Coordinates of C-alpha atoms and ligand atoms in Angstrom, one line a residue:
X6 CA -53.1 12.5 -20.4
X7 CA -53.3 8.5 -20.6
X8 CA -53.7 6.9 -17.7
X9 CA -49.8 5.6 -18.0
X10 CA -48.6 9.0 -17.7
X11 CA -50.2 8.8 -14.4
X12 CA -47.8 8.3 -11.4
X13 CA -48.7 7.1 -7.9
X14 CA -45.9 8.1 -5.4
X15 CA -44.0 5.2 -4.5
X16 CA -44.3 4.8 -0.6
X17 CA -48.2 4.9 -1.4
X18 CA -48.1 2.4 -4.1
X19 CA -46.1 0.0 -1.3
X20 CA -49.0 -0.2 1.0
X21 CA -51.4 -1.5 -2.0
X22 CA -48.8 -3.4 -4.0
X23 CA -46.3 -6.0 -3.8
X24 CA -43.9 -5.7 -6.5
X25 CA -41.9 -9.0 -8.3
X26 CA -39.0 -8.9 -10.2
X27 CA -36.5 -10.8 -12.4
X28 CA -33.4 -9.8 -14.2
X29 CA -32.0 -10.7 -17.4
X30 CA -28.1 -9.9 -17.7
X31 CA -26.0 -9.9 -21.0
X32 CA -22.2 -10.0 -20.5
X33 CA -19.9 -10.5 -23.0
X34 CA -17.2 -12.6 -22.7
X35 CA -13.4 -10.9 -22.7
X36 CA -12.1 -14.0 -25.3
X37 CA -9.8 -12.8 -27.8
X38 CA -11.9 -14.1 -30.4
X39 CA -15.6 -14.2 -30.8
X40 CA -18.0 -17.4 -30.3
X41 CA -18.0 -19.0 -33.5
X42 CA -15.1 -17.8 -35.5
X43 CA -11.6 -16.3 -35.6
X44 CA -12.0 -12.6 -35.6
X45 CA -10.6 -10.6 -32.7
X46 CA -13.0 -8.5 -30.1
X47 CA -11.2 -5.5 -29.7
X48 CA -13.5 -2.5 -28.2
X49 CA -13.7 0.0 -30.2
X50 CA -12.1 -1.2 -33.7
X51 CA -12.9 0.6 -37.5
X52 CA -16.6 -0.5 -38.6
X53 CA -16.3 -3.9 -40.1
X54 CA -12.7 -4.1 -40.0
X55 CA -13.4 -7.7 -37.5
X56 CA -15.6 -9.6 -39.6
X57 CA -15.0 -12.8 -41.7
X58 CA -17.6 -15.0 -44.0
X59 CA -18.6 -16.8 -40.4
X60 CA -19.9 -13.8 -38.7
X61 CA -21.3 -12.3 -41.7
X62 CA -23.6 -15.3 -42.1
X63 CA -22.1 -15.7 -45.5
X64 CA -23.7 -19.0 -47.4
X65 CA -22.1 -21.9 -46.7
X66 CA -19.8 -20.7 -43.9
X67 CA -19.6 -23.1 -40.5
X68 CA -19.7 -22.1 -37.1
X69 CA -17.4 -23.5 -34.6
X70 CA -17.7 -23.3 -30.7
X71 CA -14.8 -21.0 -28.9
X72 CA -13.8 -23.7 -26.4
X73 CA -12.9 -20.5 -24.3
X74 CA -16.1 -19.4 -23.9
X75 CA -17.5 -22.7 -23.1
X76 CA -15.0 -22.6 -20.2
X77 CA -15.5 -18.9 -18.9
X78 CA -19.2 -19.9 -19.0
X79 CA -19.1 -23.0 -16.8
X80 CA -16.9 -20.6 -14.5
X81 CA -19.4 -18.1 -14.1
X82 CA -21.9 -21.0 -13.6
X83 CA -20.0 -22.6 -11.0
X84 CA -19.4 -19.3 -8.8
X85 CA -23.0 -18.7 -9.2
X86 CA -23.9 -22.3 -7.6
X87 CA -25.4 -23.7 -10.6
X88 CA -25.6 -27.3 -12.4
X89 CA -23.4 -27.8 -15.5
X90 CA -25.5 -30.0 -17.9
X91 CA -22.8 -33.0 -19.1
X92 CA -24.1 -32.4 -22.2
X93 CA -26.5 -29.4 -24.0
X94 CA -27.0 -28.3 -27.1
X95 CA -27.2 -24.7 -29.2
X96 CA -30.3 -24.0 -30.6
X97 CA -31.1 -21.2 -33.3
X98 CA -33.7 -18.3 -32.5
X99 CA -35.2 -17.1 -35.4
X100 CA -35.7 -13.5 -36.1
X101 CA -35.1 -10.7 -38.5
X102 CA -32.9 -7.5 -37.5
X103 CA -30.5 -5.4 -39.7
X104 CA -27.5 -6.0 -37.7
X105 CA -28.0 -9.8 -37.2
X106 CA -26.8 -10.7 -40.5
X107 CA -27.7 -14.6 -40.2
X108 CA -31.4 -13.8 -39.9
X109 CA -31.3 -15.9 -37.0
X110 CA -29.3 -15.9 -33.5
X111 CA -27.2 -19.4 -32.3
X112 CA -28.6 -19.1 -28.9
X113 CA -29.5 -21.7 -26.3
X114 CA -33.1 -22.7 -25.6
X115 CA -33.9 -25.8 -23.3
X116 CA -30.9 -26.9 -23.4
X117 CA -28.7 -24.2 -21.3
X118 CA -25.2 -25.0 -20.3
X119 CA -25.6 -23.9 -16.4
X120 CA -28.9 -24.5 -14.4
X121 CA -30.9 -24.0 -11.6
X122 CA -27.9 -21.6 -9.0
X123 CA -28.6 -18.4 -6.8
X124 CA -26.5 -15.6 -5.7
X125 CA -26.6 -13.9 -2.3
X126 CA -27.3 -10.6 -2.5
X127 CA -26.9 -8.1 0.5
X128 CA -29.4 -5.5 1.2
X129 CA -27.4 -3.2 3.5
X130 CA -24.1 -3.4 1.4
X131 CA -24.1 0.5 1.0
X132 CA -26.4 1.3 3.5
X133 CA -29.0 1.6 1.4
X134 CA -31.4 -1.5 1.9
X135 CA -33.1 -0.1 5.3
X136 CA -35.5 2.7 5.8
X137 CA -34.5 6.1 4.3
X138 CA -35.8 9.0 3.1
X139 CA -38.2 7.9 0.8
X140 CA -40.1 6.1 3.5
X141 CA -38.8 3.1 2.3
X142 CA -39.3 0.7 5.3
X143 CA -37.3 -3.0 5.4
X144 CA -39.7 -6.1 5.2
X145 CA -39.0 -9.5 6.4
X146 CA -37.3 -8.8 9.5
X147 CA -33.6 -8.5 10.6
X148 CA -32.3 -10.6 7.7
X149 CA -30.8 -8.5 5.2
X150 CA -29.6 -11.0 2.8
X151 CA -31.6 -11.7 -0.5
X152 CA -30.9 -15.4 -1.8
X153 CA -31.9 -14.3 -5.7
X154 CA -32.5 -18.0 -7.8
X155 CA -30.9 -18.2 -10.8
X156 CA -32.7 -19.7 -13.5
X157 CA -30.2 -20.3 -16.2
X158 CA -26.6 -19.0 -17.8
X159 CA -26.7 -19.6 -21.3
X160 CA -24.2 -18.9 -23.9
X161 CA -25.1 -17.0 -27.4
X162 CA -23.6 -15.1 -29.7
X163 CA -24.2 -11.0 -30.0
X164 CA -25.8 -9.2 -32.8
X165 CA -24.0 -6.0 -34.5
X166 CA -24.9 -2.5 -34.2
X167 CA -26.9 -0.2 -35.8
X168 CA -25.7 3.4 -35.9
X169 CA -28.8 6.3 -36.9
X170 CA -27.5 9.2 -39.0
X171 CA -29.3 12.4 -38.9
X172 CA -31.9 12.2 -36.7
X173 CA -32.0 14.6 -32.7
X174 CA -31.8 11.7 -31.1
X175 CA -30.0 8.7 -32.4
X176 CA -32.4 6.3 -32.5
X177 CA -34.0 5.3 -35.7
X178 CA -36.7 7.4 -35.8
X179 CA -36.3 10.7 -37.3
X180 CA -33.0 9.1 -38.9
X181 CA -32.1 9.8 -42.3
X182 CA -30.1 6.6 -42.8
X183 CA -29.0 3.9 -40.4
X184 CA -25.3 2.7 -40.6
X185 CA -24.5 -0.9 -39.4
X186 CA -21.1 -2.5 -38.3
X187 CA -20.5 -5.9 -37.9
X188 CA -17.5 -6.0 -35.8
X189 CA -19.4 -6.7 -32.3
X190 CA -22.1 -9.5 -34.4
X191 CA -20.6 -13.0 -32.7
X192 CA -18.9 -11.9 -30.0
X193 CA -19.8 -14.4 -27.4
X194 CA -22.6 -13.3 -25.0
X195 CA -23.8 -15.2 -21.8
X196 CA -27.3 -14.3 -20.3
X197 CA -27.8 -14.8 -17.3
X198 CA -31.7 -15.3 -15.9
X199 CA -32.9 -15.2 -12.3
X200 CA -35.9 -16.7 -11.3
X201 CA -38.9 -14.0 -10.4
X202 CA -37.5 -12.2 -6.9
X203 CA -40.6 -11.8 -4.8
X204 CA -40.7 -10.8 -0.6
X205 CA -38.1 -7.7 -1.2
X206 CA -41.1 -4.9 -1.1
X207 CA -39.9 -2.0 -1.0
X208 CA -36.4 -2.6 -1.5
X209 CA -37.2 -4.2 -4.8
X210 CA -35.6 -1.3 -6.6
X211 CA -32.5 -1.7 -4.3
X212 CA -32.3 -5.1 -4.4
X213 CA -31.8 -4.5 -8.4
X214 CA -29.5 -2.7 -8.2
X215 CA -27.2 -4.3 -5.6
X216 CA -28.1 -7.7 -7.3
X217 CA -26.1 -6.4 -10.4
X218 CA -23.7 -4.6 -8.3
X219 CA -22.7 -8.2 -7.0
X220 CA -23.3 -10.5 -10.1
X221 CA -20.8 -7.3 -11.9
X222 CA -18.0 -8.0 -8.9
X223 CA -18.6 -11.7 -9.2
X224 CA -18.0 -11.4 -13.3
X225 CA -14.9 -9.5 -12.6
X226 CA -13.3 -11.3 -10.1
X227 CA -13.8 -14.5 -12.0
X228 CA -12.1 -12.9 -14.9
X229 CA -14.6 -13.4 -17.9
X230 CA -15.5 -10.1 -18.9
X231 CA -14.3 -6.7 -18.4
X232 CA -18.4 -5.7 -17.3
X233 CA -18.0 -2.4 -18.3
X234 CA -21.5 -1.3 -18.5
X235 CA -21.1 2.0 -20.1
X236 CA -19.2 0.0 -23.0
X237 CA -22.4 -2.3 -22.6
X238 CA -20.3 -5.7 -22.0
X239 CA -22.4 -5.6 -18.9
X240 CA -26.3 -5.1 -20.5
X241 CA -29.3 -5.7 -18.1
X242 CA -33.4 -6.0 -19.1
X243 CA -35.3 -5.1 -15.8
X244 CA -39.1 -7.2 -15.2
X245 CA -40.9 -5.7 -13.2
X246 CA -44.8 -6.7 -11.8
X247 CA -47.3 -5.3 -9.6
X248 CA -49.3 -7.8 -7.6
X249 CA -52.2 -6.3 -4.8
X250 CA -50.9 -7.3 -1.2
X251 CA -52.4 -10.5 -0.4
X252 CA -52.8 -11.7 -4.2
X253 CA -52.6 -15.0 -4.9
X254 CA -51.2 -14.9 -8.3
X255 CA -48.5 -12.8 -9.9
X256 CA -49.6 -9.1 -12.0
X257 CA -48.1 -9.2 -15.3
X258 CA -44.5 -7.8 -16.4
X259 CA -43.0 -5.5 -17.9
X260 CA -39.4 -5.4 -19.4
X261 CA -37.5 -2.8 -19.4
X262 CA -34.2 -3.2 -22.2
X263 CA -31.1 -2.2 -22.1
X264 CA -30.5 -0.3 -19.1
X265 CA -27.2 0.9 -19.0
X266 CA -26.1 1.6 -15.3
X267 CA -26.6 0.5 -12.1
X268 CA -28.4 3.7 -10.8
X269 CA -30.8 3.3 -13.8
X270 CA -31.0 -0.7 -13.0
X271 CA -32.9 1.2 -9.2
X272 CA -34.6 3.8 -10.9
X273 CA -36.0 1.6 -13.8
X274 CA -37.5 -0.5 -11.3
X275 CA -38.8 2.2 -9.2
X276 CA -40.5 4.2 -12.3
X277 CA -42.1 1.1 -13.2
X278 CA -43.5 0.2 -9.8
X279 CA -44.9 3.9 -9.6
X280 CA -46.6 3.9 -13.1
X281 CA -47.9 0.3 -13.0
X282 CA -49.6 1.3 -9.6
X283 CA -51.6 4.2 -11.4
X284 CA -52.5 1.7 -14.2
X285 CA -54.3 -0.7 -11.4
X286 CA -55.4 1.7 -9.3
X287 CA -57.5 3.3 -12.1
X288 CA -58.9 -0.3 -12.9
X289 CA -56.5 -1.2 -15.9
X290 CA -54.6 -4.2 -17.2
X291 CA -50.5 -3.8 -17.1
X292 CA -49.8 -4.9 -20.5
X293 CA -47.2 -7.6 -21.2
X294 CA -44.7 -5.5 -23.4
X295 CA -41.0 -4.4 -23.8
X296 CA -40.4 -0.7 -22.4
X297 CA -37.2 1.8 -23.3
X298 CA -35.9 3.0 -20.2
X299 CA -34.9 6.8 -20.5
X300 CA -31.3 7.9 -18.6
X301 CA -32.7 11.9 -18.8
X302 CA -35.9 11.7 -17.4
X303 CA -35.7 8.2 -15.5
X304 CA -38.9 7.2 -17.2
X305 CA -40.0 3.8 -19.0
X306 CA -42.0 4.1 -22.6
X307 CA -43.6 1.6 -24.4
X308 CA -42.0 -0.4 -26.7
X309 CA -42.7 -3.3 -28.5
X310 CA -45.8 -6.3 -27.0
X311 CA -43.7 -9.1 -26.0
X312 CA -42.7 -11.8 -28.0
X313 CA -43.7 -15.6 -26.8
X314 CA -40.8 -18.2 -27.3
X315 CA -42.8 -20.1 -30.2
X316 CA -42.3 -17.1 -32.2
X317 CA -38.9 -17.5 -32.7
X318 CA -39.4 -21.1 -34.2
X319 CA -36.4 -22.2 -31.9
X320 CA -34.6 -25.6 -33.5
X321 CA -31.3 -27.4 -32.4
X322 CA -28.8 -25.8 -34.3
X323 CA -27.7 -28.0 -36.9
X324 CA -24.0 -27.1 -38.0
X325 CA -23.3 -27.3 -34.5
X326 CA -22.6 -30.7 -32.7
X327 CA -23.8 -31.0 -29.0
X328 CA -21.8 -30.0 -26.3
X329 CA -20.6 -32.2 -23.4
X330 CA -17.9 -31.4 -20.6
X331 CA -16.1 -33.8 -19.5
X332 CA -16.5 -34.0 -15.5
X333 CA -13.4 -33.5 -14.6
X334 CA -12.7 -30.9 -16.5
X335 CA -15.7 -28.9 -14.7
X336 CA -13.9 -29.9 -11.3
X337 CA -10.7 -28.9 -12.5
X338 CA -12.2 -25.2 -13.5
X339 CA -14.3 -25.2 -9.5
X340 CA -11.1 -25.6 -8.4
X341 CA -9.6 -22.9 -9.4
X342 CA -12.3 -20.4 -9.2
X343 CA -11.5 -17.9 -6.8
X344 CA -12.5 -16.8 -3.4
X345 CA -16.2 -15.0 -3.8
X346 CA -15.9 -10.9 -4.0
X347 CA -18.1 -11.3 -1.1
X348 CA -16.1 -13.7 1.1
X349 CA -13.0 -11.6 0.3
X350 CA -14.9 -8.4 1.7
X351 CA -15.3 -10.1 5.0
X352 CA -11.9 -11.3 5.5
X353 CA -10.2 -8.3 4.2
X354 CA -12.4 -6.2 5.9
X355 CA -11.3 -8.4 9.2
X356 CA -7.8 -8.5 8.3
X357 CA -7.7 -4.5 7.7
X358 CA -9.7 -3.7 10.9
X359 CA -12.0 -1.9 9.3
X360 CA -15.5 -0.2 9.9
X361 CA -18.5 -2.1 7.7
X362 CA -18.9 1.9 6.4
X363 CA -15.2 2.2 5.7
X364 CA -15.2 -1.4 3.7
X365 CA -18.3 -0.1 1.6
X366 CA -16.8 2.9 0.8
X367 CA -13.9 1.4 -0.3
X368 CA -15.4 -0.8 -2.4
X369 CA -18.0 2.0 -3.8
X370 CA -14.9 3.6 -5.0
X371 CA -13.7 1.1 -6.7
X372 CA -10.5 0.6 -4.4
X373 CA -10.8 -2.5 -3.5
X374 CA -8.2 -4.3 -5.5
X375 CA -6.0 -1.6 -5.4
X376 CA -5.8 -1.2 -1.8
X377 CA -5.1 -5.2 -1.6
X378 CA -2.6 -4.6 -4.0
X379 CA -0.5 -1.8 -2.3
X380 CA -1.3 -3.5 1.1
X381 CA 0.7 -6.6 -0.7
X382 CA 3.4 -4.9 -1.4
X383 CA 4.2 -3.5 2.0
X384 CA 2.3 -0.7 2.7
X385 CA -0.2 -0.5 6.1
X386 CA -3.8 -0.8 5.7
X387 CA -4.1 2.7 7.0
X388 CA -1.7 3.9 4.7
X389 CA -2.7 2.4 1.4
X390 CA -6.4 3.9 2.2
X391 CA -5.3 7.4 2.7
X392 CA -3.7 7.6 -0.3
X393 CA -6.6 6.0 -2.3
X394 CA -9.0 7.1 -1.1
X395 CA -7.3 10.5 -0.1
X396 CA -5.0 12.3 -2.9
X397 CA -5.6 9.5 -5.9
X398 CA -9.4 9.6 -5.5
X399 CA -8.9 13.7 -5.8
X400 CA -6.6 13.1 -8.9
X401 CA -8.7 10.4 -10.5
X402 CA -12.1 12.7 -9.4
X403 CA -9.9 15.9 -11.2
X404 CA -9.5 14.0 -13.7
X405 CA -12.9 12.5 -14.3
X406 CA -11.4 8.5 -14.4
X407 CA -11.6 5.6 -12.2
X408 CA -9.1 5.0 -10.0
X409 CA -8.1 2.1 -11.8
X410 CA -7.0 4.2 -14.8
X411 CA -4.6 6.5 -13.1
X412 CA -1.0 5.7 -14.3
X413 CA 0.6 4.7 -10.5
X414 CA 0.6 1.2 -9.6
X415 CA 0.2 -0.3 -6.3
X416 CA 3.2 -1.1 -5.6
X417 CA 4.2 2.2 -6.6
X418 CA 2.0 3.6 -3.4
X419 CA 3.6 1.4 -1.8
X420 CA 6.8 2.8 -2.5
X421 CA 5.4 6.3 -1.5
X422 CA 4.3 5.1 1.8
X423 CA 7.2 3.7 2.5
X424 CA 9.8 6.7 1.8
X425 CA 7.1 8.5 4.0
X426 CA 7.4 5.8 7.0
X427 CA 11.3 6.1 6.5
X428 CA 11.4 10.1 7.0
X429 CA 12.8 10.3 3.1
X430 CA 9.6 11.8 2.5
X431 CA 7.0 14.0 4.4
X432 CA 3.6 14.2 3.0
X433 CA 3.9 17.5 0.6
X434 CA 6.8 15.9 -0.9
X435 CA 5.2 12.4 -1.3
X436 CA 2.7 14.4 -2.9
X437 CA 5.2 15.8 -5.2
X438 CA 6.7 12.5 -6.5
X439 CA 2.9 11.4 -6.7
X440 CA 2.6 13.9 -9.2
X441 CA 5.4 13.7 -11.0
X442 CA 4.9 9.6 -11.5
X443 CA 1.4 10.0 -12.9
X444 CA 2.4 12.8 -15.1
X445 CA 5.2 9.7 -16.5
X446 CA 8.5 11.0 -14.8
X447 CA 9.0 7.4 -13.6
X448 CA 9.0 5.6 -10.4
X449 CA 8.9 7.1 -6.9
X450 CA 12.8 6.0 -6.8
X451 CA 13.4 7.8 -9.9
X452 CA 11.6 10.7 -9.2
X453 CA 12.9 11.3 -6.1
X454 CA 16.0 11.3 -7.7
X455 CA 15.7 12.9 -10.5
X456 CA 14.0 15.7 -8.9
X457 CA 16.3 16.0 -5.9
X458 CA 12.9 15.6 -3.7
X459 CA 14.5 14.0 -0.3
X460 CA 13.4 16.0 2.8
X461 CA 16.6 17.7 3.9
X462 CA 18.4 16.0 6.8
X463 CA 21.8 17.8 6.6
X464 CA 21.7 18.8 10.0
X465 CA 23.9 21.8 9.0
X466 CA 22.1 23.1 6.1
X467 CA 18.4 23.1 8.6
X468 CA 20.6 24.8 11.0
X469 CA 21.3 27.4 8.5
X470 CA 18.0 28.0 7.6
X471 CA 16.4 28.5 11.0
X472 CA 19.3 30.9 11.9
X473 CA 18.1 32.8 8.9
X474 CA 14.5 32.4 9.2
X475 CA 14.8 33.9 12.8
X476 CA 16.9 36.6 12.1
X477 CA 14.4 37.6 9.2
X478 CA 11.7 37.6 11.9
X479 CA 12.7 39.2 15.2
X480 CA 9.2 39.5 16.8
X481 CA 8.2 36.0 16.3
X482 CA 11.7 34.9 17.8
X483 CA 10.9 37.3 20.6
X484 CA 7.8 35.8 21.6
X485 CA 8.9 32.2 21.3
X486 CA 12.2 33.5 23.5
X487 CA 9.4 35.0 26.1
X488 CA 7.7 31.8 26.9
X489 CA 5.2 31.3 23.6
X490 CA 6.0 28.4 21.7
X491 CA 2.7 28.3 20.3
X492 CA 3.6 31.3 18.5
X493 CA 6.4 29.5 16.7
X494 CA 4.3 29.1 13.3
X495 CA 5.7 31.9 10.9
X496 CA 9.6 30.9 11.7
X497 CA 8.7 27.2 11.0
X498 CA 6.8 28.2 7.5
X499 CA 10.4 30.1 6.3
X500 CA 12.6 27.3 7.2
X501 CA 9.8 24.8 5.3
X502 CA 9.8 27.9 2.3
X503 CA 13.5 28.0 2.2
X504 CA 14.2 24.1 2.1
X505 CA 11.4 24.0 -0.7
X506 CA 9.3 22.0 1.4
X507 CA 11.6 19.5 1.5
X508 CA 12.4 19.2 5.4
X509 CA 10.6 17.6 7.8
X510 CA 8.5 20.2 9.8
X511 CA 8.3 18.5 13.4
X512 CA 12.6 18.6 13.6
X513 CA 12.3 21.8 12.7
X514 CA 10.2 22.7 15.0
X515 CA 12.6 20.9 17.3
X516 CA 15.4 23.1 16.1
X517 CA 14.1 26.6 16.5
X518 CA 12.8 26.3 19.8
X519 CA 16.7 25.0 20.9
X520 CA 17.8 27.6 19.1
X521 CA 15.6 30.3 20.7
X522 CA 15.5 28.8 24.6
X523 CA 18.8 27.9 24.7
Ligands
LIG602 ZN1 -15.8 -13.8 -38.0

């Protein structure tokens, strides 16, 4: 066993070590076309069916900017407090890779469009930053709010992708050939760089995580990127260093590529803290390379030694002129930038009167907007919740989908929640027309309809039906007739049966004990 197999358990390594870390994020852009030519984006597209002479790297093809791009990436500079340079420049990074057919990257070097921002970052969003079972304990007091620097947001253009044939694994080794399509080189990519985040301790691996968790909500409230990680528009390289407590001087990093969700954003961070610990601790150098997080085993391995910039030869791209936005249009796109995911929390959370546990689970479910939404189109806080969080979450869970993806609008709860609120509906039948709109039967109007699904409020026809449901059970009636209402249960379940489930059980209730104590 090398001595980087070795582990040291994580609350031990936190009373020797301070750990430091940065984040590089990837997200690209949601433009219709890609950075520096005309093809479309579109997820998911035949290999090489979205490629032209420009994104092929074809001789004496010309790049030209996506003024979209430009503009979602000022946006997401702006939200993220940063300087917009009046005037930049692209620069090319020079490196060879099978699916970067250019040979070289149109990147930016040190010349980046947005500069020098931070993003708040709360510890206790999900009840998670504090103490827990892991012996975690929280450093630096009562303040649970992480201000994490932002270095840069730079704007560069993605490579293809490489697709191994034949091997166990997928990756290339073990392959018997390697398959490359073209379709996502170009699309525009912004990266976003913090600065090194030190003082977290032992919430560095939590502070990750919600750290993406927010800079993702930010990105999708701003409307840039549809940050779907597990589609990898939302890409993150973890750096993570080891520094004993009291050290003057930073250990050295690691980065770890390409990890692919936010729970592997925490344990990427954590695995690395554990492992470089053993490495010091047994008198060893951390060595400044790239590691491969694995999703399976939640472990890092070593990849390639780190690159320094100068390798790359970086120039100012030449094909490109330099880039320079006009002032006013920067104020013009501030202004319109919306209210911060985290701002909205608060006052939603205020407005809906509701627990800081409720809000995060809420959010954790990804109901947020959908809540908003059927709150804005009538229904009660209380209401819109219960049936997000309550029977759409169990459909959506059923289903294995986000919430977002179920086929019933917000305003369609809405409707729901209201035909409950009117007595048109009870809850088995609102159920019912649930159903029957996500299977595509229509609105709730429609269904209702359609499906004859109103609770029954024909006085005559209830009256009916408890006359028969208490003829069908004499017992019960006697026992209700000799002073036990309580026992009134099994008449109340054949009127319900009878009407289809389609009356509304409390004036039923109502009627049979008339009926019987009259
Ligand atoms: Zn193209």
């Amino acid at each position: 066993m090398t001595v980087t197999d070795t582990l040291v358990p994580f609350a031990e390594a936190m009373e020797r070590y301070e750990p430091v870390i940065g984040l590089e994020t990837h997200v690209e852009l949601g433009t219709r076309t890609k950075m520096f030519c005309g093809c479309i984006t579109t997820f998911g597209a035949e290999p090489n069916s979205q490629v032209c002479p420009v994104c092929l790297g074809l001789p004496g093809s010309l790049p030209v900017v996506n003024r979209t791009a430009i503009e979602y990436t000022i946006r997401i500079g702006l939200a993220l407090n940063c300087t917009i340079a009046p005037w930049c420049r692209f620069a090319r990074k020079n490196y060879f890779y099978p699916d970067m057919p250019k040979n070289f990257q149109i990147s930016q070097y040190d010349e980046p469009l947005c500069l020098d921002g931070y993003l708040d970052v709360r510890l206790d969003r999900d009840g998670h930053g504090g103490p827990d079972a892991g012996g975690r304990q929280a450093e630096g007091g009562s303040t649970r709010t992480v201000r994490v620097g932002i270095e840069r947001v730079h704007l560069e253009e993605d490579t293809g992708k490489s697709l191994h044939v034949g091997g166990a694994t997928g990756r290339i080794h073990g392959a018997e050939y390697s398959l490359v399509d073209y379709n996502r080189a170009g699309i525009p990519l912004v990266e976003i760089v913090t600065k090194p985040i030190a003082g977290t301790g032992a919430d560095a691996p939590v502070a990750a995580r919600l750290y993406v968790t927010e800079l993702r909500d930010l990105l999708r409230s701003l409307r840039v990127s549809d940050v779907r990680m597990e589609e990898g528009s939302l890409r993150c390289d973890v750096n993570t260093s080891l520094a004993p407590r009291g050290a003057s001087e930073w250990g050295t990093r690691t980065e770890t590529k390409n990890v692919n969700s936010l729970r592997s954003v925490e344990r990427s961070v954590q695995f690395e803290i554990e492992r470089q610990a053993a490495v010091l601790d047994a008198g060893g150098r951390v060595k400044q390379e790239t590691r491969h997080f694995h999703e399976d085993t939640g472990t890092t391995t070593a990849g390639r030694s780190k690159e320094e910039a100068q390798d790359y030869r970086y120039f100012p791209e030449p094909d490109l002129v330099p880039v320079a936005p006009p002032a006013e249009w920067v104020e013009q796109i501030r202004a319109a930038l919306p209210e911060p995911p985290a701002a909205r929390r608060a006052r939603l959370r205020a407005e809906w009167d509701l627990s800081e546990t409720d809000m995060t689970a809420l959010s954790n479910a990804g109901a947020l907007d959908l809540v908003a939404g059927t709150v804005a189109a009538g229904a009660s806080p209380a209401d819109a919740r219960k049936w997000w969080l309550g029977e759409l979450a169990r459909r959506a869970n059923e289903d294995g989908v986000e919430l977002t993806a179920l086929a019933i609008t917000p305003a369609q709860v809405a409707r729901v929640s209201e035909l409950v609120a009117a007595g048109t509906l009870n809850d088995t039948l609102a159920r019912q027309v649930i159903d029957a709109v996500l299977a595509g039967e229509g609105g709730p109007d429609e269904v209702v309809a359609t499906r004859g699904l109103a609770v029954v409020s024909d006085e005559s026809a209830l009256t009916q039906a408890v006359d028969d449901a208490i003829a069908a059970h004499p017992d019960v009636a006697a026992k209700v007739r000799g002073g036990k209402a309580a026992a009134v249960g099994p008449l109340i379940a054949a009127v319900m049966k009878a009407t289809r489930g389609q009356a509304d059980a409390a004036r039923v209730r109502e009627l049979i004990l008339q009926r019987l104590n009259s």
